[in-house]
């Protein structure tokens, strides 16, 4: 009877969840077989993926279609993020988003360029009104590309509700073949309670995973006592590609009772950074493994959880035997199961936690100031999720502020007082985060005020002062001075800066501003002669590039064109 009831509840919750969204309203944004390079909710760096990444046959320039009637409500062009992105709002209240575009359709492209020339900026954000750029279902609105933070040609496709919350596009009937089960790749067990232990240890344990090759997994039996929790690394593949994508749903059961569930139906952008509370951030940073914790700690505002008893933790009693199961599924209900047999055994001979005490303790609910010499760190309340002992050390100009193994949910400030600092030119000094095995100084966005440099960051680790006295370099890629360029469609120029990096650039042709598109991946500026800024035969091109501490380079050349 009980099983029937559970089945009934499960069935009704599944069917009602899936029927909220219209499944035949939106067509496909592409006219090729859809292959997923990324799924909704997939774990990315500091965020959940908010749409589907659709493969474009390793090519750019594929037709991108408006997936339903509506109007263009927003256009954003940026160096990073979605690159060139289009937002279409539909009469049913949903908005579809198309990202990493190569270009827009003719009408939209002309609209964007007009505003780019008016504002003299490649990066732009526009909010056309509901009459300006109307779209019919199936109309070509753009061409697919690889712009912004995209690591290869693809279309990022998103569906948002009227509160700007992204929803899993697969709930709207987007057709992606998937009969492939998710796979589980790692399992960890965490002693949580003060007297809890697992395999005679208070330290989290990596469990040896046994893959039974039929979608079921087990681990070697464990001995445990007290309040404990688990975490898994898991991925899903679709049928037509080998890409490791995210899963849709994870459930856990303790002795048959559902005790934890999360799913990727919908989230809001304000919570996406709390991905770092879901994953074991330390393991991600130290071992590049994204373990999803199957329990909910304090200060976790994520809305992806349901059906939780005891926040996903289990209480193991002495002299018992129990079974913990994890079910991972994709949206087509292909699933994988993991079984963990637990022998309850209270041990008096337990390996204690490592001593990680330092002289500085962070209470997550309080403001904290750490300072030594010319360095000051300002941490406001609720910057971190937990209280912890922080490592704080200043040697000459190098600050060691713990390690990047604890996530921050807000920015904190690091400042350096440059008064009395001996250097050739204090205006060329910036704050750098030291990264990698060789402590490479990476520019950290630095503000200066009255001899004090400040950077706002969310990343713990090493920081130091660095100096950049070298101006950017400017190199024409496809032309040289004094040449006839009548047959050229594009001018391409490489710009680079060692040290602080490029802050801005400005190109003019015969004194008039020209639009140059900047692709940071190839460090290239591109001007399109179709913009027809000049009708002269003899043309003077001038380009000024400035780095983040104000060094600048000016490049001037001339060419002919008729
Ligand atoms: Zn994407």
Coordinates of C-alpha atoms and ligand atoms in Angstrom, one line a residue:
X1 CA 0.0 0.0 0.0
X2 CA 2.8 2.4 1.0
X3 CA 4.7 1.6 -2.2
X4 CA 1.5 2.3 -4.2
X5 CA 1.1 5.6 -2.5
X6 CA 4.7 6.6 -3.2
X7 CA 4.4 5.6 -6.8
X8 CA 1.2 7.5 -7.0
X9 CA 2.7 10.7 -5.5
X10 CA 5.8 10.3 -7.7
X11 CA 3.7 9.9 -10.8
X12 CA 1.4 12.8 -10.1
X13 CA 4.3 15.1 -9.1
X14 CA 6.2 14.2 -12.3
X15 CA 3.2 14.6 -14.6
X16 CA 2.1 17.9 -13.1
X17 CA 5.6 19.3 -13.1
X18 CA 5.9 18.5 -16.8
X19 CA 2.5 19.8 -17.8
X20 CA 3.1 23.3 -16.4
X21 CA 5.1 24.2 -19.5
X22 CA 3.7 24.2 -23.1
X23 CA 5.5 21.6 -25.1
X24 CA 4.5 22.6 -28.6
X25 CA 4.7 26.4 -28.4
X26 CA 8.4 26.8 -29.2
X27 CA 10.1 25.4 -32.3
X28 CA 13.7 24.5 -32.5
X29 CA 16.1 27.5 -32.8
X30 CA 18.2 25.5 -35.4
X31 CA 17.2 23.5 -38.5
X32 CA 19.7 20.7 -37.9
X33 CA 19.4 17.6 -35.6
X34 CA 19.8 18.9 -32.1
X35 CA 22.9 17.7 -30.3
X36 CA 23.6 18.9 -26.7
X37 CA 27.0 20.2 -25.9
X38 CA 25.7 21.3 -22.5
X39 CA 22.5 20.9 -20.4
X40 CA 20.4 23.1 -18.1
X41 CA 21.7 23.3 -14.6
X42 CA 25.1 21.8 -15.5
X43 CA 27.7 22.7 -13.0
X44 CA 30.0 25.5 -14.3
X45 CA 32.6 27.7 -12.7
X46 CA 30.7 29.8 -10.1
X47 CA 27.3 29.2 -11.8
X48 CA 24.7 26.8 -13.0
X49 CA 24.4 26.7 -16.8
X50 CA 21.1 28.5 -17.5
X51 CA 20.2 27.0 -20.9
X52 CA 21.0 24.4 -23.5
X53 CA 24.2 24.5 -25.5
X54 CA 23.4 23.2 -29.0
X55 CA 26.1 22.0 -31.3
X56 CA 26.4 23.7 -34.7
X57 CA 28.5 21.1 -36.6
X58 CA 31.8 22.8 -35.6
X59 CA 30.7 25.7 -37.8
X60 CA 29.6 29.3 -37.4
X61 CA 27.0 31.1 -39.5
X62 CA 24.1 28.6 -39.1
X63 CA 20.6 30.1 -39.3
X64 CA 19.1 30.8 -35.9
X65 CA 15.3 31.0 -35.9
X66 CA 13.0 32.8 -33.6
X67 CA 11.3 29.9 -31.8
X68 CA 7.9 31.6 -31.5
X69 CA 6.2 34.9 -32.4
X70 CA 7.3 37.9 -30.3
X71 CA 9.5 40.9 -30.4
X72 CA 13.2 41.6 -29.7
X73 CA 13.2 42.9 -26.2
X74 CA 16.9 43.1 -25.5
X75 CA 20.2 42.9 -27.4
X76 CA 23.5 42.7 -25.7
X77 CA 26.9 42.7 -27.2
X78 CA 29.8 42.1 -24.9
X79 CA 33.4 40.9 -25.0
X80 CA 32.7 38.1 -22.5
X81 CA 29.6 36.2 -21.3
X82 CA 27.1 35.6 -24.1
X83 CA 29.1 37.7 -26.6
X84 CA 26.4 38.8 -29.1
X85 CA 23.0 37.9 -27.6
X86 CA 19.4 38.3 -28.6
X87 CA 16.4 38.2 -26.3
X88 CA 12.9 37.7 -27.8
X89 CA 9.8 38.2 -25.6
X90 CA 6.7 36.2 -26.5
X91 CA 3.0 36.9 -25.9
X92 CA 2.8 34.0 -23.4
X93 CA 5.3 35.8 -21.1
X94 CA 8.3 33.7 -21.8
X95 CA 11.6 35.1 -23.2
X96 CA 13.9 33.1 -25.3
X97 CA 17.7 33.9 -25.4
X98 CA 20.2 33.2 -28.1
X99 CA 23.9 33.6 -27.2
X100 CA 27.4 33.5 -28.7
X101 CA 26.0 34.7 -32.0
X102 CA 28.2 35.5 -35.0
X103 CA 25.8 38.2 -36.2
X104 CA 22.2 39.2 -36.2
X105 CA 19.7 39.1 -39.1
X106 CA 20.0 42.1 -41.6
X107 CA 17.3 44.2 -39.9
X108 CA 18.5 43.6 -36.4
X109 CA 22.2 44.0 -37.4
X110 CA 21.4 47.4 -38.9
X111 CA 19.6 48.4 -35.7
X112 CA 22.5 47.3 -33.5
X113 CA 25.2 49.0 -35.7
X114 CA 23.3 52.3 -35.7
X115 CA 23.3 52.4 -31.9
X116 CA 27.0 51.2 -31.8
X117 CA 28.0 54.1 -34.0
X118 CA 25.9 56.6 -32.0
X119 CA 27.4 55.4 -28.7
X120 CA 30.8 54.8 -30.3
X121 CA 31.1 51.5 -28.5
X122 CA 31.2 47.8 -29.6
X123 CA 29.9 46.7 -26.2
X124 CA 26.3 47.8 -26.0
X125 CA 23.0 46.9 -24.4
X126 CA 19.7 47.8 -26.1
X127 CA 16.0 47.4 -25.0
X128 CA 13.9 47.9 -28.1
X129 CA 10.2 48.5 -27.5
X130 CA 7.5 46.0 -28.4
X131 CA 6.9 47.6 -31.8
X132 CA 10.4 48.1 -33.1
X133 CA 11.7 44.6 -34.0
X134 CA 8.9 42.1 -34.4
X135 CA 9.7 38.4 -34.9
X136 CA 7.6 35.7 -36.4
X137 CA 8.0 32.1 -35.4
X138 CA 10.5 30.5 -37.7
X139 CA 12.0 33.8 -38.9
X140 CA 15.8 33.9 -39.2
X141 CA 16.9 36.3 -36.4
X142 CA 20.6 35.6 -36.2
X143 CA 23.6 33.4 -37.3
X144 CA 25.3 31.1 -34.8
X145 CA 28.8 31.9 -33.7
X146 CA 31.4 31.6 -31.0
X147 CA 31.4 35.1 -29.5
X148 CA 32.0 35.9 -25.8
X149 CA 33.0 33.3 -23.4
X150 CA 32.4 30.4 -25.8
X151 CA 35.0 27.6 -26.2
X152 CA 33.9 26.5 -29.6
X153 CA 31.0 27.2 -32.1
X154 CA 27.6 26.5 -30.6
X155 CA 24.3 28.2 -29.8
X156 CA 23.4 28.9 -26.2
X157 CA 19.6 28.7 -26.0
X158 CA 17.6 29.7 -23.0
X159 CA 14.0 30.1 -22.0
X160 CA 13.1 32.4 -19.1
X161 CA 9.8 33.0 -17.4
X162 CA 8.3 36.5 -16.8
X163 CA 10.4 36.8 -13.6
X164 CA 13.6 36.3 -15.6
X165 CA 14.1 32.9 -14.1
X166 CA 15.7 30.4 -16.6
X167 CA 13.7 27.2 -17.0
X168 CA 15.0 23.9 -18.4
X169 CA 14.3 24.2 -22.2
X170 CA 13.8 20.4 -22.3
X171 CA 10.6 20.9 -20.4
X172 CA 9.3 22.7 -23.4
X173 CA 9.7 19.7 -25.7
X174 CA 13.0 20.5 -27.3
X175 CA 13.9 17.3 -29.1
X176 CA 17.2 15.8 -28.0
X177 CA 17.7 12.1 -28.3
X178 CA 18.6 10.6 -25.0
X179 CA 18.4 6.9 -24.0
X180 CA 21.8 7.0 -22.3
X181 CA 21.9 6.5 -18.5
X182 CA 23.8 9.0 -16.4
X183 CA 27.0 7.8 -14.9
X184 CA 28.5 8.2 -11.4
X185 CA 32.2 8.8 -11.2
X186 CA 33.0 9.6 -7.5
X187 CA 31.5 9.1 -4.1
X188 CA 32.6 10.7 -0.8
X189 CA 31.2 10.3 2.7
X190 CA 31.3 13.1 5.3
X191 CA 31.2 12.8 9.1
X192 CA 29.0 15.7 10.2
X193 CA 28.0 15.4 13.8
X194 CA 30.6 16.1 16.6
X195 CA 30.9 12.4 17.4
X196 CA 30.3 11.1 13.9
X197 CA 32.9 8.9 12.2
X198 CA 33.3 6.9 9.0
X199 CA 35.7 4.0 8.7
X200 CA 37.2 5.0 12.0
X201 CA 37.9 8.6 10.8
X202 CA 36.5 12.1 11.4
X203 CA 37.9 13.1 8.0
X204 CA 35.7 12.9 4.8
X205 CA 36.3 9.7 3.0
X206 CA 36.6 8.9 -0.7
X207 CA 34.8 5.6 -1.2
X208 CA 36.0 3.1 -3.8
X209 CA 33.3 3.0 -6.4
X210 CA 32.3 -0.3 -8.0
X211 CA 30.7 0.1 -11.5
X212 CA 28.4 -2.9 -12.1
X213 CA 28.2 -1.8 -15.8
X214 CA 24.4 -2.0 -15.8
X215 CA 23.6 1.5 -14.5
X216 CA 24.1 0.3 -10.9
X217 CA 27.0 1.1 -8.7
X218 CA 28.1 0.1 -5.2
X219 CA 30.9 0.9 -2.9
X220 CA 32.8 -1.2 -0.4
X221 CA 30.7 -1.5 2.7
X222 CA 31.4 1.2 5.2
X223 CA 31.4 1.4 9.0
X224 CA 29.9 4.6 10.4
X225 CA 28.4 6.2 13.4
X226 CA 26.4 9.4 14.0
X227 CA 25.3 12.1 11.6
X228 CA 26.8 11.7 8.2
X229 CA 26.2 12.7 4.6
X230 CA 27.4 11.8 1.1
X231 CA 28.4 13.5 -2.1
X232 CA 28.7 12.2 -5.7
X233 CA 30.2 13.3 -9.0
X234 CA 27.9 12.4 -11.8
X235 CA 27.4 13.3 -15.5
X236 CA 25.0 12.5 -18.2
X237 CA 25.5 11.9 -21.9
X238 CA 22.9 12.2 -24.7
X239 CA 22.9 9.7 -27.6
X240 CA 24.5 11.7 -30.3
X241 CA 27.6 13.1 -28.7
X242 CA 30.2 12.2 -26.1
X243 CA 29.9 15.5 -24.2
X244 CA 29.7 15.2 -20.4
X245 CA 26.6 17.1 -19.5
X246 CA 24.7 17.7 -16.3
X247 CA 22.0 15.4 -14.9
X248 CA 18.4 16.4 -14.2
X249 CA 17.5 14.9 -10.9
X250 CA 19.2 13.3 -7.9
X251 CA 17.3 11.5 -5.1
X252 CA 18.6 9.6 -2.0
X253 CA 16.8 7.0 0.1
X254 CA 17.7 5.8 3.6
X255 CA 16.4 2.4 4.3
X256 CA 13.8 2.9 1.6
X257 CA 12.6 6.4 2.6
X258 CA 13.2 9.3 0.3
X259 CA 15.4 11.7 2.2
X260 CA 16.8 14.2 -0.3
X261 CA 16.0 15.4 -3.8
X262 CA 17.3 18.1 -6.1
X263 CA 16.3 18.8 -9.7
X264 CA 17.2 21.3 -12.4
X265 CA 13.8 22.6 -13.6
X266 CA 14.3 26.2 -12.8
X267 CA 16.4 28.6 -10.7
X268 CA 17.0 32.3 -10.5
X269 CA 20.1 34.2 -11.4
X270 CA 20.4 35.6 -7.8
X271 CA 21.1 32.1 -6.6
X272 CA 23.4 30.8 -9.3
X273 CA 26.6 31.7 -7.4
X274 CA 25.5 29.4 -4.6
X275 CA 26.5 26.5 -6.8
X276 CA 29.6 26.8 -4.7
X277 CA 27.5 25.7 -1.7
X278 CA 26.2 22.6 -3.5
X279 CA 29.6 21.4 -4.7
X280 CA 32.6 20.5 -2.5
X281 CA 34.5 23.6 -3.4
X282 CA 37.7 22.4 -1.8
X283 CA 37.7 19.2 -4.0
X284 CA 36.8 21.2 -7.0
X285 CA 39.8 23.5 -6.5
X286 CA 42.3 20.9 -5.4
X287 CA 41.3 17.9 -7.6
X288 CA 39.1 19.4 -10.3
X289 CA 36.2 17.1 -9.2
X290 CA 32.7 18.5 -8.9
X291 CA 31.2 16.6 -6.1
X292 CA 27.5 17.5 -5.4
X293 CA 26.7 17.3 -1.8
X294 CA 23.6 15.3 -1.1
X295 CA 22.8 17.2 2.1
X296 CA 21.9 20.9 2.7
X297 CA 24.2 22.8 5.0
X298 CA 23.3 26.1 6.8
X299 CA 23.2 29.2 4.7
X300 CA 22.3 27.4 1.6
X301 CA 19.6 29.4 -0.2
X302 CA 19.3 27.2 -3.4
X303 CA 15.8 26.5 -4.5
X304 CA 16.6 23.3 -6.4
X305 CA 15.8 21.0 -3.4
X306 CA 12.6 19.2 -2.6
X307 CA 11.5 16.3 -0.4
X308 CA 14.1 16.7 2.2
X309 CA 14.0 15.1 5.6
X310 CA 16.8 16.0 8.0
X311 CA 18.4 18.1 5.2
X312 CA 19.6 14.9 3.5
X313 CA 21.7 13.8 6.5
X314 CA 21.4 10.4 8.0
X315 CA 21.8 9.3 11.6
X316 CA 23.6 6.0 11.9
X317 CA 23.2 4.2 15.2
X318 CA 25.5 1.7 16.8
X319 CA 25.0 -2.0 16.1
X320 CA 22.7 -1.5 13.1
X321 CA 22.9 -2.2 9.4
X322 CA 21.3 0.1 6.9
X323 CA 21.2 0.9 3.2
X324 CA 21.6 4.3 1.6
X325 CA 20.7 4.6 -2.1
X326 CA 21.2 7.3 -4.6
X327 CA 19.2 7.6 -7.8
X328 CA 20.5 9.9 -10.6
X329 CA 18.3 10.5 -13.6
X330 CA 18.1 12.6 -16.8
X331 CA 15.0 14.3 -18.0
X332 CA 14.0 11.2 -20.0
X333 CA 14.1 9.1 -16.8
X334 CA 17.1 7.1 -17.8
X335 CA 18.6 6.4 -14.4
X336 CA 21.6 5.1 -12.5
X337 CA 21.6 3.7 -8.9
X338 CA 24.3 3.7 -6.3
X339 CA 23.9 1.5 -3.2
X340 CA 26.0 2.0 0.0
X341 CA 25.7 -0.6 2.8
X342 CA 26.4 0.9 6.1
X343 CA 27.3 -1.0 9.2
X344 CA 26.5 1.1 12.3
X345 CA 29.5 0.8 14.7
X346 CA 30.5 3.2 17.3
X347 CA 34.3 3.2 17.6
X348 CA 36.5 4.6 20.4
X349 CA 39.6 4.5 18.3
X350 CA 38.9 7.3 15.8
X351 CA 41.4 9.3 13.6
X352 CA 40.8 12.9 14.6
X353 CA 40.4 15.9 12.3
X354 CA 43.5 17.7 11.2
X355 CA 44.5 20.7 13.3
X356 CA 43.7 23.7 11.1
X357 CA 43.7 26.4 13.8
X358 CA 45.3 29.8 13.0
X359 CA 45.4 33.0 15.0
X360 CA 42.5 34.4 12.9
X361 CA 39.0 33.1 13.1
X362 CA 36.2 34.3 10.8
X363 CA 32.7 34.4 12.1
X364 CA 30.6 34.3 9.0
X365 CA 27.9 36.5 10.6
X366 CA 30.3 39.3 11.6
X367 CA 32.4 42.0 9.9
X368 CA 36.1 41.3 10.1
X369 CA 39.2 43.4 9.4
X370 CA 42.7 41.9 9.1
X371 CA 45.6 44.2 8.7
X372 CA 49.4 44.1 8.7
X373 CA 51.9 46.6 7.3
X374 CA 50.5 48.2 4.2
X375 CA 47.9 45.5 3.7
X376 CA 44.3 45.6 4.9
X377 CA 41.5 43.0 4.3
X378 CA 37.9 44.1 4.9
X379 CA 35.4 41.3 5.1
X380 CA 31.8 42.1 5.7
X381 CA 29.3 39.8 7.4
X382 CA 27.9 36.9 5.4
X383 CA 30.8 36.9 3.0
X384 CA 31.4 33.3 3.7
X385 CA 29.0 30.4 4.4
X386 CA 30.8 29.0 7.5
X387 CA 32.9 30.1 10.4
X388 CA 36.6 29.1 9.9
X389 CA 40.2 29.6 10.8
X390 CA 41.7 31.8 8.1
X391 CA 45.4 31.9 7.2
X392 CA 46.5 35.5 7.1
X393 CA 50.2 36.4 6.5
X394 CA 52.0 39.4 5.0
X395 CA 55.6 39.1 3.8
X396 CA 56.9 42.2 2.1
X397 CA 54.1 42.9 -0.5
X398 CA 52.8 39.4 -0.7
X399 CA 49.6 38.7 1.2
X400 CA 48.6 35.1 1.8
X401 CA 44.9 35.1 2.5
X402 CA 44.2 31.4 3.0
X403 CA 43.9 29.2 0.0
X404 CA 41.2 29.2 -2.7
X405 CA 39.4 26.3 -1.2
X406 CA 36.6 28.1 0.6
X407 CA 34.0 29.9 -1.5
X408 CA 32.9 33.5 -0.9
X409 CA 29.3 34.5 -1.6
X410 CA 30.2 38.2 -1.7
X411 CA 33.1 40.4 -2.6
X412 CA 35.6 41.4 0.1
X413 CA 38.2 44.1 -0.2
X414 CA 42.0 43.9 -0.2
X415 CA 43.8 47.3 0.0
X416 CA 47.4 48.3 -0.1
X417 CA 48.5 51.6 1.3
X418 CA 51.2 52.9 -1.2
X419 CA 52.3 55.8 1.0
X420 CA 56.0 55.4 1.5
X421 CA 56.2 52.6 -1.1
X422 CA 59.4 53.0 -3.1
X423 CA 59.0 52.6 -6.8
X424 CA 59.8 54.4 -10.0
X425 CA 56.2 55.2 -10.7
X426 CA 53.5 54.4 -8.2
X427 CA 50.8 55.1 -10.8
X428 CA 51.8 52.0 -12.7
X429 CA 51.4 49.6 -9.7
X430 CA 48.4 47.3 -9.4
X431 CA 47.2 44.5 -7.2
X432 CA 47.7 41.1 -8.7
X433 CA 46.4 37.7 -7.6
X434 CA 49.2 35.1 -7.8
X435 CA 48.1 32.0 -9.7
X436 CA 49.5 28.7 -10.7
X437 CA 52.7 26.9 -9.7
X438 CA 54.8 29.9 -10.7
X439 CA 52.7 32.5 -8.9
X440 CA 51.9 34.3 -12.1
X441 CA 50.6 37.8 -11.3
X442 CA 47.1 38.1 -12.7
X443 CA 45.7 41.7 -12.8
X444 CA 42.9 42.0 -10.1
X445 CA 40.6 45.0 -10.9
X446 CA 42.4 47.8 -9.0
X447 CA 40.9 51.1 -7.9
X448 CA 43.2 53.9 -6.6
X449 CA 42.3 56.6 -4.2
X450 CA 44.7 58.9 -2.3
X451 CA 47.6 56.5 -2.5
X452 CA 45.6 53.4 -1.6
X453 CA 45.0 50.6 -4.0
X454 CA 41.9 48.5 -3.5
X455 CA 40.6 45.4 -5.2
X456 CA 37.3 43.7 -4.6
X457 CA 37.5 39.9 -5.0
X458 CA 35.7 36.7 -4.1
X459 CA 38.8 34.6 -4.3
X460 CA 41.0 33.7 -1.4
X461 CA 44.7 33.1 -2.0
X462 CA 47.9 35.0 -2.6
X463 CA 48.0 38.6 -3.7
X464 CA 50.9 41.0 -4.3
X465 CA 51.7 44.3 -5.9
X466 CA 52.9 44.3 -9.5
X467 CA 54.1 47.0 -11.9
X468 CA 53.2 47.4 -15.5
X469 CA 55.3 50.1 -17.4
X470 CA 55.0 48.4 -20.8
X471 CA 52.4 49.8 -23.2
X472 CA 50.1 47.5 -25.3
X473 CA 51.4 46.3 -28.7
X474 CA 49.4 46.8 -31.9
X475 CA 50.1 44.7 -35.0
X476 CA 48.1 44.7 -38.3
X477 CA 47.3 41.1 -39.2
X478 CA 46.1 41.3 -42.8
X479 CA 47.4 44.5 -44.3
X480 CA 50.4 46.9 -44.3
X481 CA 51.0 50.6 -44.8
X482 CA 50.5 52.3 -48.1
X483 CA 48.7 49.3 -49.8
X484 CA 45.6 49.3 -52.0
X485 CA 42.9 47.4 -50.0
X486 CA 40.0 47.8 -52.5
X487 CA 39.1 44.1 -52.4
X488 CA 39.2 43.8 -48.6
X489 CA 36.1 43.2 -46.6
X490 CA 37.8 43.3 -43.2
X491 CA 40.7 45.0 -41.5
X492 CA 42.2 42.8 -38.7
X493 CA 44.6 44.1 -36.1
X494 CA 46.1 42.2 -33.1
X495 CA 46.3 44.0 -29.8
X496 CA 48.1 42.7 -26.8
X497 CA 49.2 43.8 -23.4
X498 CA 51.6 42.1 -21.0
X499 CA 51.0 42.8 -17.3
X500 CA 47.8 44.6 -16.4
X501 CA 45.9 43.8 -19.7
X502 CA 43.8 45.9 -22.1
X503 CA 41.3 48.3 -20.7
X504 CA 40.0 50.0 -23.8
X505 CA 40.7 50.7 -27.4
X506 CA 39.5 53.4 -29.9
X507 CA 39.9 53.3 -33.7
X508 CA 39.2 56.1 -36.2
X509 CA 39.2 56.3 -40.0
X510 CA 40.0 59.8 -41.3
X511 CA 39.1 61.1 -37.9
X512 CA 35.7 59.3 -37.7
X513 CA 35.1 56.6 -35.0
X514 CA 34.9 53.1 -36.5
X515 CA 33.3 50.0 -35.0
X516 CA 36.0 47.4 -34.3
X517 CA 34.8 44.1 -32.9
X518 CA 37.1 42.7 -30.3
X519 CA 37.6 39.0 -29.9
X520 CA 39.6 38.4 -26.7
X521 CA 40.3 34.8 -27.7
X522 CA 42.3 35.8 -30.8
X523 CA 43.2 39.2 -29.4
X524 CA 41.9 40.6 -32.6
X525 CA 40.0 43.8 -33.6
X526 CA 38.0 43.5 -36.8
X527 CA 36.6 46.4 -38.9
X528 CA 34.0 45.7 -41.5
X529 CA 34.4 47.9 -44.7
X530 CA 30.6 47.3 -45.3
X531 CA 30.1 49.8 -42.5
X532 CA 31.1 52.3 -45.2
X533 CA 32.5 55.0 -42.9
X534 CA 34.9 56.3 -45.5
X535 CA 34.4 57.0 -49.2
X536 CA 37.9 58.5 -49.6
X537 CA 40.6 56.9 -51.7
X538 CA 43.4 57.8 -49.3
X539 CA 42.6 56.7 -45.7
X540 CA 44.2 57.3 -42.4
X541 CA 43.7 54.7 -39.7
X542 CA 44.4 55.6 -36.1
X543 CA 44.1 53.2 -33.2
X544 CA 44.8 53.9 -29.5
X545 CA 44.9 51.0 -27.0
X546 CA 45.1 51.6 -23.3
X547 CA 46.0 49.1 -20.5
X548 CA 44.6 48.8 -17.0
X549 CA 47.2 51.2 -15.4
X550 CA 46.9 53.8 -18.2
X551 CA 49.9 53.0 -20.4
X552 CA 48.8 53.6 -24.0
X553 CA 50.0 53.0 -27.5
X554 CA 49.0 54.8 -30.7
X555 CA 49.2 53.1 -34.1
X556 CA 48.8 55.2 -37.2
X557 CA 48.8 54.0 -40.8
X558 CA 47.4 54.8 -44.2
X559 CA 46.0 52.8 -47.1
X560 CA 44.2 53.3 -50.4
X561 CA 40.8 52.1 -51.4
X562 CA 38.4 52.8 -54.3
Ligands
LIG1 ZN1 25.6 27.9 -22.8

